[in-house]
Tab-separated table of C-alpha atoms (C1' of nucleotides) in Angstrom:
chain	number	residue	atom	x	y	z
A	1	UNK	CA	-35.044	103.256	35.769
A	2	UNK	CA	-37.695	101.377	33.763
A	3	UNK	CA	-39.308	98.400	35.117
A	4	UNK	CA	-41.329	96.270	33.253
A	5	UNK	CA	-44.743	98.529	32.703
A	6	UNK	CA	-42.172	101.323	31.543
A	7	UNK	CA	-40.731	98.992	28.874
A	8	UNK	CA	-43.828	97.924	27.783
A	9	UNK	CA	-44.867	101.361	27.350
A	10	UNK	CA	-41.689	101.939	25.529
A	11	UNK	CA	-42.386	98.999	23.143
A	12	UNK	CA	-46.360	100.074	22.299
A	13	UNK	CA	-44.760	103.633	21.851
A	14	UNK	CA	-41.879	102.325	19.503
A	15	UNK	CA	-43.732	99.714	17.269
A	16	UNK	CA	-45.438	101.529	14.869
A	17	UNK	CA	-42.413	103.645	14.368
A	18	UNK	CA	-40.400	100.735	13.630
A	19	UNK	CA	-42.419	97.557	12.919
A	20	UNK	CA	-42.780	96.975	8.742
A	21	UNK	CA	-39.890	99.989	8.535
A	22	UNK	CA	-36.512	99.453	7.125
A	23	UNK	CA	-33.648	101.185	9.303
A	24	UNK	CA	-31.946	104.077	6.873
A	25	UNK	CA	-28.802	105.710	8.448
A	26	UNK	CA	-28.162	104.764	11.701
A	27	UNK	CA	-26.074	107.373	13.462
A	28	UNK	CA	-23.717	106.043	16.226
A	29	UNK	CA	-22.533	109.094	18.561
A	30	UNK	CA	-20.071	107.505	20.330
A	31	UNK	CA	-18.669	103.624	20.534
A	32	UNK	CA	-20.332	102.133	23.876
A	33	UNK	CA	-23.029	102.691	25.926
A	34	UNK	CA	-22.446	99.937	29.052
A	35	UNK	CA	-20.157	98.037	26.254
A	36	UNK	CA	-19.086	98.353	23.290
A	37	UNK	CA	-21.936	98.847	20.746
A	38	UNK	CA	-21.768	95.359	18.541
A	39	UNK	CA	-19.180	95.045	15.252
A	40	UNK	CA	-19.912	97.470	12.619
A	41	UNK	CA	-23.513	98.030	14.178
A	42	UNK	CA	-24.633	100.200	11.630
A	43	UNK	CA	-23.703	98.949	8.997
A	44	UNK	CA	-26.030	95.853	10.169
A	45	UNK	CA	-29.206	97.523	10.829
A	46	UNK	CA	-28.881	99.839	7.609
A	47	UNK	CA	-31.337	98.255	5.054
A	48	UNK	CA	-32.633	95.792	7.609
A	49	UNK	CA	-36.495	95.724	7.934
A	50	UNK	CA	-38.095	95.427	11.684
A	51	UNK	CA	-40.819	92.479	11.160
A	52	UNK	CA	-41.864	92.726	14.917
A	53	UNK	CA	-41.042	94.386	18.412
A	54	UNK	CA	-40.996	92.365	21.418
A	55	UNK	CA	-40.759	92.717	24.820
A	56	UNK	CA	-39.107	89.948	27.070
A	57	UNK	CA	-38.410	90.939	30.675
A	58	UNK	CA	-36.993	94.636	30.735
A	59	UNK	CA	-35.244	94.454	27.733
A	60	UNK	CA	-37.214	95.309	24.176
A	61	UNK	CA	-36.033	92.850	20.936
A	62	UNK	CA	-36.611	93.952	17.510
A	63	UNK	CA	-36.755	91.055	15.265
A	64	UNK	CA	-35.015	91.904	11.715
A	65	UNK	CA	-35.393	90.118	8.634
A	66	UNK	CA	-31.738	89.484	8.530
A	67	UNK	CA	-31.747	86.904	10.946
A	68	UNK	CA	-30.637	88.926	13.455
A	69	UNK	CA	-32.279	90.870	16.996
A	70	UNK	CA	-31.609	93.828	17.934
A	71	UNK	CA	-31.410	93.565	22.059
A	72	UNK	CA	-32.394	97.321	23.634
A	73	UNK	CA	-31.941	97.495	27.245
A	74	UNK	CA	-32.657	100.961	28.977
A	75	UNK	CA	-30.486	100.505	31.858
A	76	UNK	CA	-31.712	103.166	34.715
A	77	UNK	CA	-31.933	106.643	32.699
A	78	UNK	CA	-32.231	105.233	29.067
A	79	UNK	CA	-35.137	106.740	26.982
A	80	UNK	CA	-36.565	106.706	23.278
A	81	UNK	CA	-38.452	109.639	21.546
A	82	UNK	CA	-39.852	108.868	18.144
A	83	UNK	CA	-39.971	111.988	15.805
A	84	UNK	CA	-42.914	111.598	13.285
A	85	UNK	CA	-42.014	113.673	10.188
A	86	UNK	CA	-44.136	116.340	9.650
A	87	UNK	CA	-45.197	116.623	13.068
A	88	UNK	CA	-44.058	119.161	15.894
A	89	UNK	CA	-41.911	117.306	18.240
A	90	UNK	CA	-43.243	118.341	21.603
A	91	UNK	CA	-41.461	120.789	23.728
A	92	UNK	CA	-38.964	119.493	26.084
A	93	UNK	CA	-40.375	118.884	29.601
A	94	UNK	CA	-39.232	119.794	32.903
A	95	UNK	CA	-37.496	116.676	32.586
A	96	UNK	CA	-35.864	117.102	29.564
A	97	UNK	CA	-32.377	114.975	29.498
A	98	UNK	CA	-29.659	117.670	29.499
A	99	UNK	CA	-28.153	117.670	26.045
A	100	UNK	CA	-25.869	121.155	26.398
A	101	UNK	CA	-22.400	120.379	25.058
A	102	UNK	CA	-23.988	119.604	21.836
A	103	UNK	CA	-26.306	116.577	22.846
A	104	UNK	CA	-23.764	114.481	24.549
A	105	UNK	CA	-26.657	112.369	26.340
A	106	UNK	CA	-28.152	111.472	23.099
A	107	UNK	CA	-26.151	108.210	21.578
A	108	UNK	CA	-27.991	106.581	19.068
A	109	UNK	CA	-30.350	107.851	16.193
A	110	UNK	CA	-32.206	105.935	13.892
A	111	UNK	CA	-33.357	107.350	10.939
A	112	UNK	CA	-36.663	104.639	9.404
A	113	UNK	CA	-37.132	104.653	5.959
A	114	UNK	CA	-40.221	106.729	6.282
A	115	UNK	CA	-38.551	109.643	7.518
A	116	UNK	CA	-39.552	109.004	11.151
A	117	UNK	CA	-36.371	109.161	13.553
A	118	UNK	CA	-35.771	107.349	16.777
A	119	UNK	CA	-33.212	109.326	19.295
A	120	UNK	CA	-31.768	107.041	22.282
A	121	UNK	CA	-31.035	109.215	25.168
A	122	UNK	CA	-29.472	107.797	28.407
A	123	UNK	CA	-26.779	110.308	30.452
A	124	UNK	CA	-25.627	107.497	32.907
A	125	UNK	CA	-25.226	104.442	29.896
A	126	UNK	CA	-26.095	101.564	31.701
A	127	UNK	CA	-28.220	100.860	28.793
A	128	UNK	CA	-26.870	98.784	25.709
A	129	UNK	CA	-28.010	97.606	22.191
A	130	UNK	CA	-27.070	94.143	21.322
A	131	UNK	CA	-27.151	92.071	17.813
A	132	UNK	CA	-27.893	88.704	18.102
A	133	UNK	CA	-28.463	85.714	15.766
A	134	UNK	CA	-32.607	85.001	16.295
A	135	UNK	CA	-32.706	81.794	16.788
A	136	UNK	CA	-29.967	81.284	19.202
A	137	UNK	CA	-31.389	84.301	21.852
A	138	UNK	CA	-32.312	82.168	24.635
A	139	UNK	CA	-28.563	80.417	24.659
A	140	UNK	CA	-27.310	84.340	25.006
A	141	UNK	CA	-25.848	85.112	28.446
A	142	UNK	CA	-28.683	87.774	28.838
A	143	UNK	CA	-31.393	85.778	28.420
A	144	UNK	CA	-30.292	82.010	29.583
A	145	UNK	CA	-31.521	82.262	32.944
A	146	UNK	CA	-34.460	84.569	33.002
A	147	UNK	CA	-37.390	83.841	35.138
A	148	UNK	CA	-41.355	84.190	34.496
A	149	UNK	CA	-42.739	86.489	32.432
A	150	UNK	CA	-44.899	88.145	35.155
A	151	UNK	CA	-47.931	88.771	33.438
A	152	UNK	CA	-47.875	85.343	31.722
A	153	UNK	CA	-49.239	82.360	32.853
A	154	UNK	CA	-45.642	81.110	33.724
A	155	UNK	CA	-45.743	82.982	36.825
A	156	UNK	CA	-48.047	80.938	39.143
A	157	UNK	CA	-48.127	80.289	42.992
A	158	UNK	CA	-46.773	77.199	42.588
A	159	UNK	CA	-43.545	78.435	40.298
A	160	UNK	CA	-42.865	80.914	42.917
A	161	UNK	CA	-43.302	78.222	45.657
A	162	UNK	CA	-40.930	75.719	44.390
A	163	UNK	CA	-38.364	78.787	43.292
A	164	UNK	CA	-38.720	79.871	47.119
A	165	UNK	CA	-38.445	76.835	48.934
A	166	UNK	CA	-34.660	77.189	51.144
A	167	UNK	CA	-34.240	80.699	50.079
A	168	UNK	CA	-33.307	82.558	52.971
A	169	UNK	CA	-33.017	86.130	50.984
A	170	UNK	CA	-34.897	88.914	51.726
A	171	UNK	CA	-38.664	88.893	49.851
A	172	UNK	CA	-37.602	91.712	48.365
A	173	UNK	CA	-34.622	90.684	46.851
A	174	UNK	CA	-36.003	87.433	45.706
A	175	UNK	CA	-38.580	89.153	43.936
A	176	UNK	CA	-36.037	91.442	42.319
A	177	UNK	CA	-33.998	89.035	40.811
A	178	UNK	CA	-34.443	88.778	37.623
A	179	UNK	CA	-34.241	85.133	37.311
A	180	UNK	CA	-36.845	84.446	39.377
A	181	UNK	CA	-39.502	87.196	37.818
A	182	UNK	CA	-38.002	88.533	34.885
A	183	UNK	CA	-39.197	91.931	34.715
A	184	UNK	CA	-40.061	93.218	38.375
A	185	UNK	CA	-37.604	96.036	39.768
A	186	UNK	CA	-37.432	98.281	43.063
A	187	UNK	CA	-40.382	100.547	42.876
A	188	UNK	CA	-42.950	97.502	41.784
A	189	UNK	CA	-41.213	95.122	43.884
A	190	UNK	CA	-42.481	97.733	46.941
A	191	UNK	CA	-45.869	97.935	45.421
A	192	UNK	CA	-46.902	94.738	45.543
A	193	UNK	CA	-45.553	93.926	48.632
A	194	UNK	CA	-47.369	96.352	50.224
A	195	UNK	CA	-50.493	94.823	48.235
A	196	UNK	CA	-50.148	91.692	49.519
A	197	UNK	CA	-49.250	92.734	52.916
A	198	UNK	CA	-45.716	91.116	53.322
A	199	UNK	CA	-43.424	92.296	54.914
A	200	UNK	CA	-39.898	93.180	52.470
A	201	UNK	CA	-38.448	91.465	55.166
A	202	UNK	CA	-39.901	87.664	55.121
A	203	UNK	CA	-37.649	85.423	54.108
A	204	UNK	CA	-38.349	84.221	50.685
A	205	UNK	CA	-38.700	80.373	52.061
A	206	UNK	CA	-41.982	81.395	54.101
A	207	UNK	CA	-43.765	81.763	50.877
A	208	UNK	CA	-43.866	77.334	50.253
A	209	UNK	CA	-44.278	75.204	52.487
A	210	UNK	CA	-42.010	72.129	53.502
A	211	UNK	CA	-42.917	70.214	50.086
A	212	UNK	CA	-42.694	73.070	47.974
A	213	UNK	CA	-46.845	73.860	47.959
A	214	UNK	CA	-47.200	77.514	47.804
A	215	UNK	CA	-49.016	79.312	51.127
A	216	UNK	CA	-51.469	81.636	50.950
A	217	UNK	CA	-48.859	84.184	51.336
A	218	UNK	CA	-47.719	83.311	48.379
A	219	UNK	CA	-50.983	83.237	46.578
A	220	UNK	CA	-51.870	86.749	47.611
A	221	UNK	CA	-48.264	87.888	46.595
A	222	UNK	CA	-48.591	86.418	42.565
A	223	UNK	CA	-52.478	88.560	42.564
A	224	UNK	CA	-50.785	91.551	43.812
A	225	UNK	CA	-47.451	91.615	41.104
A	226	UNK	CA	-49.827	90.858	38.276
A	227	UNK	CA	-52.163	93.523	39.605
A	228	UNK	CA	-49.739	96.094	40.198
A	229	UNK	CA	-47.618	95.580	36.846
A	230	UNK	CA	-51.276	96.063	35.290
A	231	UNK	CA	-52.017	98.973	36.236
A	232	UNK	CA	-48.864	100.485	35.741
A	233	UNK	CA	-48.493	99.759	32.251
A	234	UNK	CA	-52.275	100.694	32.377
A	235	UNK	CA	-51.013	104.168	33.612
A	236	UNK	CA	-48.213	104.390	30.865
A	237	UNK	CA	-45.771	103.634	33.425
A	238	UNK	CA	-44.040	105.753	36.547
A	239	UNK	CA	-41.868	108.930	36.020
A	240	UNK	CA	-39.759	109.964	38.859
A	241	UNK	CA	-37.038	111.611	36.589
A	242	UNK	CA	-36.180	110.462	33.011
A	243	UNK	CA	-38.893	107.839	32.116
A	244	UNK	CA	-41.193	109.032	29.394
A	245	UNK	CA	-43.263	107.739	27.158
A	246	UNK	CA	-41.649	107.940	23.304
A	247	UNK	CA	-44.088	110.723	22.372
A	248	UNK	CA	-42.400	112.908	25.075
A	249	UNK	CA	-45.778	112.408	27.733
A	250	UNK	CA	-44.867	111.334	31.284
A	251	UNK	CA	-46.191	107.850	32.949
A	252	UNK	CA	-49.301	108.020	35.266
A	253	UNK	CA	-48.465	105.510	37.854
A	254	UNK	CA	-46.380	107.554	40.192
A	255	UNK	CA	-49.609	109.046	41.336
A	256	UNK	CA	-51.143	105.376	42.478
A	257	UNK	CA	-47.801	104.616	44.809
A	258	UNK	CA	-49.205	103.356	47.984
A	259	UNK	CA	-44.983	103.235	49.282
A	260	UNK	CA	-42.796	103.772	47.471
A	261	UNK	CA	-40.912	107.289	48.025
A	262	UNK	CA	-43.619	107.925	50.755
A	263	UNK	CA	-41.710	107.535	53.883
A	264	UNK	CA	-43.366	109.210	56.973
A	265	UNK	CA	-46.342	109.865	55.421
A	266	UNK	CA	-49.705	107.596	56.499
A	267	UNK	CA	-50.204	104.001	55.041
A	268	UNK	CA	-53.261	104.669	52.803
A	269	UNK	CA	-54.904	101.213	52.942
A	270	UNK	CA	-58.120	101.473	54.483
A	271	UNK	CA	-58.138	101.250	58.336
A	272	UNK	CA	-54.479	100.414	58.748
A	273	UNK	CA	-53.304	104.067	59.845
A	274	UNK	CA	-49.374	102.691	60.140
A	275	UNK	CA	-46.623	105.308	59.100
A	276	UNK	CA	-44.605	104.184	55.874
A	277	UNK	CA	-40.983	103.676	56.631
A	278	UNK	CA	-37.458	103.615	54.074
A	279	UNK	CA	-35.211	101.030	55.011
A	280	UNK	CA	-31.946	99.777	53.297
A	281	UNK	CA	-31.554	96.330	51.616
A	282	UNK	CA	-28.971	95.543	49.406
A	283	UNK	CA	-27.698	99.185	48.738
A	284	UNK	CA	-31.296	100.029	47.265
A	285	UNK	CA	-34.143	101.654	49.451
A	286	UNK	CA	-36.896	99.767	50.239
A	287	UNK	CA	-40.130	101.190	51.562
A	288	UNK	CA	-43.017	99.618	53.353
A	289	UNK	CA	-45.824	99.958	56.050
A	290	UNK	CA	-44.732	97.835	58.840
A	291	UNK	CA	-47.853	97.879	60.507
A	292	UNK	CA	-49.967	96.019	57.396
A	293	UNK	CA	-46.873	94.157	55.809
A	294	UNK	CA	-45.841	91.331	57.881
Z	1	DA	C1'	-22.949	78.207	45.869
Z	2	DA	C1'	-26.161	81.377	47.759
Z	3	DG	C1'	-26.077	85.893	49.079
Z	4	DA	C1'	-24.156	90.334	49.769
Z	5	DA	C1'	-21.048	94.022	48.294
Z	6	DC	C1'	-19.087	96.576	44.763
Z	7	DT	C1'	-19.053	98.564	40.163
Z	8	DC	C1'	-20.212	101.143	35.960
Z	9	DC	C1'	-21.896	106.660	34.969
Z	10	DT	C1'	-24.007	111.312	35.365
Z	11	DG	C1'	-27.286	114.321	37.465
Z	12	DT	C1'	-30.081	115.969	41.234
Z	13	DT	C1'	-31.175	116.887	45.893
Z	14	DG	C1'	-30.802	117.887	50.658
Z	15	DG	C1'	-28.158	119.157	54.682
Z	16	DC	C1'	-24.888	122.146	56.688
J	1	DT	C1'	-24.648	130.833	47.881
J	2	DG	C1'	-21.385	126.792	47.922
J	3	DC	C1'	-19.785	122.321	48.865
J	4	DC	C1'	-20.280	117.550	49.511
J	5	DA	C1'	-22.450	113.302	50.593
J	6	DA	C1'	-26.232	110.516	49.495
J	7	DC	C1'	-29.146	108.742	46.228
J	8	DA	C1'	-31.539	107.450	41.600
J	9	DG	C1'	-35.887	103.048	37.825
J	10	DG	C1'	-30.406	97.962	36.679
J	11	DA	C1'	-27.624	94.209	36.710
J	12	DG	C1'	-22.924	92.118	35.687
J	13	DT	C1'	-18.871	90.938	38.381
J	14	DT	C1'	-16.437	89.857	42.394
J	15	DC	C1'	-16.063	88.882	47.092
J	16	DT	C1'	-17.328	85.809	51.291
DNA sequence: AAGAACTCCTGTTGGC
DNA sequence: TGCCAACAGGAGTTCT
């Protein structure tokens, strides 16, 4: 479910609820989310103190001052909602995770030292919480072979040229996997696409040339991911279903989709007037303009 | 060894 | 109304 601007969100949401806190009781409804929740996983975080929250790729990393960092991945449905104390907790929304059967969607709560409590919802648990040493994350499976940060300066035309060059995959899958961009997913992936007037298509290779210079294609595609993912987190993100914001609001974004989930209706870039089509690649629906995205 | 298919899980939606 | 297939923001694992 989240992409990048959605986990982003999550983090600016989360950080003052956590950041300079100490974790109290940590309440563990069940054993595993995706997998097993680490060894004796409360016991870890209780007394630990959050000195920062991070963000790399989709998944959000809360450094502790026990050496360790606590990995938070949402997986496609996972959500946080911070509870201030003292303050009403808003009203569940019309897309409220289902918690009859006594709250069986809601796994994980952390109670912060301050009285403020975290609750981490996700019905279909492909999320999962991790502990890992600190300075040994980037030899973790997880994070070993992630791509560019997409709104860093790591992602550049040229990067994405020379990661390109003999890739005969789909654009669209190429710019989904995660260890090329770390951080773009299906709805995004669409988006900027359709900004930069590709079609999903292409094969990845057309975006360098021979020698592994980056086209023009290829320049207009790196503008349109960092302007997309910008105005998405801009927006607070996309809600189709589950994603919201940690206060309970909804993202913005969904509103600004130019494709995606728009099949049949008109292209809206300017002058185009090409009907927006849904199309199949690698189990997961793409959707595009095929008149403007070549 | 790149690339595609399958898998985990639950809930919602759309067609008949 | 009911039933069932298709689909949903991800990505690790297993095939070809």
């Amino acid at each position: 479910m989240p992409e990048l601007p959605e986990v982003e969100t999550v983090r600016r949401g989360l950080a003052p609820a956590l950041v300079g806190r100490r974790f109290g009781r940590v309440e563990l409804r069940r054993p595993d989310l995706r997998f097993p929740l680490p060894e004796r996983f409360a016991a870890r975080l209780e007394g630990a103190r959050v000195e920062a929250l991070e963000r790399r790729a989709k998944y959000l990393l809360a450094r502790l001052d026990t050496g360790e960092t606590l990995v938070m991945h949402l997986g496609m449905t996972g959500r946080f909602i911070v509870e201030r104390p003292g303050k009403d907790p808003r009203k569940p929304g019309r897309f409220a995770h289902r918690t009859g059967n006594g709250g069986v969607h809601e796994h994980v709560v952390f109670h912060m030292s301050d009285a403020t409590v975290v609750r981490y919802s996700d019905p279909r648990r492909f999320g999962y919480m991790l502990l890992l040493p600190s300075d040994r994350l980037g030899e973790d499976p997880h994070f070993r072979g992630l791509g560019a940060e997409p709104m860093s300066d790591g992602l550049t035309p040229a990067y994405l040229a020379r990661a390109a060059v003999g890739r005969r995959t789909d654009l669209k899958a190429f710019l989904m996997d995660q260890r090329i961009i770390a951080g773009l997913g299906n709805i995004y992936a669409c988006e900027a696409l359709h900004r930069a007037g590709l079609s999903p298509r292409r094969s990845a290779t057309s975006l360098a040339r021979r020698a592994g210079s980056p086209t023009a294609r290829c320049e207009r595609l790196v503008a349109a991911v960092k302007a997309t993912l910008g105005e998405a987190i801009a927006a607070g993100g996309s809600t189709l279903r589950d994603y919201q914001q940690t206060d309970g609001s909804l993202g913005d974004f969904q509103h600004s989709f130019a494709v995606y989930g728009r099949a049949g209706l008109r292209c809206p870039r300017p002058g185009c007037g090409g009907t927006i089509r849904r199309l199949a690649q690698g189990g997961r629906s793409t959707f595009f303009c095929p008149r403007c995205q070549r």
